[in-house]
Every structure is written in C-alpha cells, then in structure tokens.
C-alpha cells in the first residue's frame, strides 16, 4: 500500500538493493511483480492506488514503477492527517501533478 510506511520500506529495499543484486547475479531470470493492496483504513489509499493504475495504463510497467517510486517519495503528502481537509478532487490534482513529473499527461490521468 502506497500509504503504508512498511510497504515503502519493502519497496525501497527491493528496488535499491535486492533487484539490482538479483539482476546482476541472474540476468533476465528473476522478475518481481508488485500487486496493489488497498488498506481501507487509510482514506487516501484507494485514490493513490487508482492513480498508480492510471499511470500503468498510460505508460506501461516502466511508468508504473516510476510513479510508484514518486508516490513513496511523497508518501507523507498522502497521509490521513495531511489530507484531512482536502477534497477528493484536490487529492487527484496532487496525484496528477506527480504524474506530470514523470512525463504522464495529467488530464489523461484524471
């Protein structure tokens, strides 16, 4: 879940340490696939996951991974206490802005 600190730690460890080591040791053999898991007790979780799926639909797996990295880098912006007084549309705008940062069309994402 993109709003979970433990998921962020796992994602970061996999992408910065484990996957590069596995690719070096077993080139083209090992594939990691992440599966979205919404945590319903976090109100923004669904919105953030919708945006990640939109990034994948628009840009394929490479853009999904770039967007996932962006989401984790900006995770604190999507915590419950930060979004408490924001509307759904305001959150989508924030998510669209992150998509623009990696070259996705914000209008298509929204």
mmCIF file of C-alpha atoms in Angstrom:
data_model
loop_
_atom_site.group_PDB
_atom_site.id
_atom_site.type_symbol
_atom_site.label_atom_id
_atom_site.label_comp_id
_atom_site.label_asym_id
_atom_site.label_seq_id
_atom_site.Cartn_x
_atom_site.Cartn_y
_atom_site.Cartn_z
ATOM 1 C CA UNK A 1 0.000 0.000 0.000
ATOM 2 C CA UNK A 2 1.398 3.381 -1.010
ATOM 3 C CA UNK A 3 0.268 4.955 2.255
ATOM 4 C CA UNK A 4 1.975 2.358 4.463
ATOM 5 C CA UNK A 5 5.460 3.102 5.859
ATOM 6 C CA UNK A 6 6.266 -0.622 5.970
ATOM 7 C CA UNK A 7 5.358 -1.049 2.300
ATOM 8 C CA UNK A 8 7.595 1.905 1.497
ATOM 9 C CA UNK A 9 10.499 0.257 3.302
ATOM 10 C CA UNK A 10 9.938 -3.024 1.455
ATOM 11 C CA UNK A 11 9.611 -1.273 -1.932
ATOM 12 C CA UNK A 12 12.765 0.764 -1.356
ATOM 13 C CA UNK A 13 14.788 -2.256 -0.224
ATOM 14 C CA UNK A 14 13.614 -4.338 -3.173
ATOM 15 C CA UNK A 15 14.274 -1.653 -5.788
ATOM 16 C CA UNK A 16 17.559 -0.309 -4.433
ATOM 17 C CA UNK A 17 19.195 -3.461 -3.073
ATOM 18 C CA UNK A 18 17.570 -6.788 -3.870
ATOM 19 C CA UNK A 19 16.527 -6.321 -7.506
ATOM 20 C CA UNK A 20 19.873 -4.876 -8.679
ATOM 21 C CA UNK A 21 21.725 -7.708 -6.940
ATOM 22 C CA UNK A 22 19.422 -10.344 -8.440
ATOM 23 C CA UNK A 23 19.714 -8.835 -11.915
ATOM 24 C CA UNK A 24 23.493 -8.873 -11.616
ATOM 25 C CA UNK A 25 23.584 -12.443 -10.333
ATOM 26 C CA UNK A 26 20.765 -13.842 -12.528
ATOM 27 C CA UNK A 27 20.396 -11.515 -15.537
ATOM 28 C CA UNK A 28 16.954 -11.694 -17.112
ATOM 29 C CA UNK A 29 15.862 -14.625 -14.943
ATOM 30 C CA UNK A 30 14.186 -13.113 -11.867
ATOM 31 C CA UNK A 31 11.062 -10.993 -12.158
ATOM 32 C CA UNK A 32 9.469 -9.128 -9.281
ATOM 33 C CA UNK A 33 5.828 -8.170 -9.654
ATOM 34 C CA UNK A 34 4.101 -5.886 -7.205
ATOM 35 C CA UNK A 35 0.412 -6.177 -6.513
ATOM 36 C CA UNK A 36 -1.643 -3.250 -5.317
ATOM 37 C CA UNK A 37 -3.212 -3.779 -1.931
ATOM 38 C CA UNK A 38 -5.509 -1.038 -0.746
ATOM 39 C CA UNK A 39 -5.634 -0.588 3.011
ATOM 40 C CA UNK A 40 -9.215 0.558 3.585
ATOM 41 C CA UNK A 41 -8.451 2.106 6.968
ATOM 42 C CA UNK A 42 -6.438 4.798 5.134
ATOM 43 C CA UNK A 43 -8.894 7.094 3.334
ATOM 44 C CA UNK A 44 -6.428 8.112 0.596
ATOM 45 C CA UNK A 45 -5.282 4.575 -0.123
ATOM 46 C CA UNK A 46 -7.901 3.947 -2.809
ATOM 47 C CA UNK A 47 -7.223 7.258 -4.561
ATOM 48 C CA UNK A 48 -3.474 6.704 -4.598
ATOM 49 C CA UNK A 49 -3.876 3.180 -5.978
ATOM 50 C CA UNK A 50 -6.263 4.395 -8.679
ATOM 51 C CA UNK A 51 -3.608 6.888 -9.774
ATOM 52 C CA UNK A 52 -0.922 4.188 -9.857
ATOM 53 C CA UNK A 53 -3.119 2.019 -12.059
ATOM 54 C CA UNK A 54 -3.759 5.002 -14.327
ATOM 55 C CA UNK A 55 -0.004 5.523 -14.636
ATOM 56 C CA UNK A 56 0.418 1.879 -15.641
ATOM 57 C CA UNK A 57 -2.419 2.076 -18.157
ATOM 58 C CA UNK A 58 -0.966 5.215 -19.742
ATOM 59 C CA UNK A 59 2.709 4.332 -19.656
ATOM 60 C CA UNK A 60 3.100 0.614 -19.057
ATOM 61 C CA UNK A 61 5.056 -1.095 -16.340
ATOM 62 C CA UNK A 62 8.026 1.264 -16.564
ATOM 63 C CA UNK A 63 5.865 4.321 -15.841
ATOM 64 C CA UNK A 64 4.045 2.422 -13.104
ATOM 65 C CA UNK A 65 7.364 1.757 -11.383
ATOM 66 C CA UNK A 66 8.445 5.390 -11.804
ATOM 67 C CA UNK A 67 5.113 6.556 -10.443
ATOM 68 C CA UNK A 68 5.224 4.104 -7.530
ATOM 69 C CA UNK A 69 8.673 5.447 -6.655
ATOM 70 C CA UNK A 70 7.288 9.005 -6.802
ATOM 71 C CA UNK A 71 4.371 8.037 -4.565
ATOM 72 C CA UNK A 72 6.644 6.540 -1.942
ATOM 73 C CA UNK A 73 8.990 9.535 -2.123
ATOM 74 C CA UNK A 74 5.972 11.767 -1.460
ATOM 75 C CA UNK A 75 4.174 9.392 0.901
ATOM 76 C CA UNK A 76 3.883 11.908 3.725
ATOM 77 C CA UNK A 77 1.764 14.126 1.425
ATOM 78 C CA UNK A 78 -0.886 11.416 1.293
ATOM 79 C CA UNK A 79 -1.116 10.584 4.981
ATOM 80 C CA UNK A 80 -4.516 10.837 6.629
ATOM 81 C CA UNK A 81 -3.715 13.839 8.798
ATOM 82 C CA UNK A 82 -2.350 15.828 5.838
ATOM 83 C CA UNK A 83 -5.386 15.122 3.633
ATOM 84 C CA UNK A 84 -7.980 15.569 6.348
ATOM 85 C CA UNK A 85 -9.419 18.800 4.957
ATOM 86 C CA UNK A 86 -8.825 18.150 1.237
ATOM 87 C CA UNK A 87 -11.493 17.111 -1.221
ATOM 88 C CA UNK A 88 -11.192 14.041 -3.417
ATOM 89 C CA UNK A 89 -10.587 16.326 -6.402
ATOM 90 C CA UNK A 90 -7.757 18.140 -4.636
ATOM 91 C CA UNK A 91 -6.082 14.815 -3.910
ATOM 92 C CA UNK A 92 -6.499 13.749 -7.544
ATOM 93 C CA UNK A 93 -4.899 17.035 -8.615
ATOM 94 C CA UNK A 94 -1.891 16.303 -6.395
ATOM 95 C CA UNK A 95 -1.649 12.805 -7.845
ATOM 96 C CA UNK A 96 -1.899 14.187 -11.375
ATOM 97 C CA UNK A 97 0.926 16.617 -10.629
ATOM 98 C CA UNK A 98 3.151 13.686 -9.641
ATOM 99 C CA UNK A 99 2.255 12.006 -12.919
ATOM 100 C CA UNK A 100 3.319 15.104 -14.816
ATOM 101 C CA UNK A 101 6.685 14.998 -13.071
ATOM 102 C CA UNK A 102 7.400 11.640 -14.726
ATOM 103 C CA UNK A 103 6.068 12.651 -18.133
ATOM 104 C CA UNK A 104 2.448 11.487 -17.964
ATOM 105 C CA UNK A 105 -0.421 13.623 -19.180
ATOM 106 C CA UNK A 106 -2.233 14.945 -16.113
ATOM 107 C CA UNK A 107 -5.519 15.312 -17.981
ATOM 108 C CA UNK A 108 -5.438 11.695 -19.094
ATOM 109 C CA UNK A 109 -4.602 10.548 -15.579
ATOM 110 C CA UNK A 110 -7.557 12.388 -14.100
#
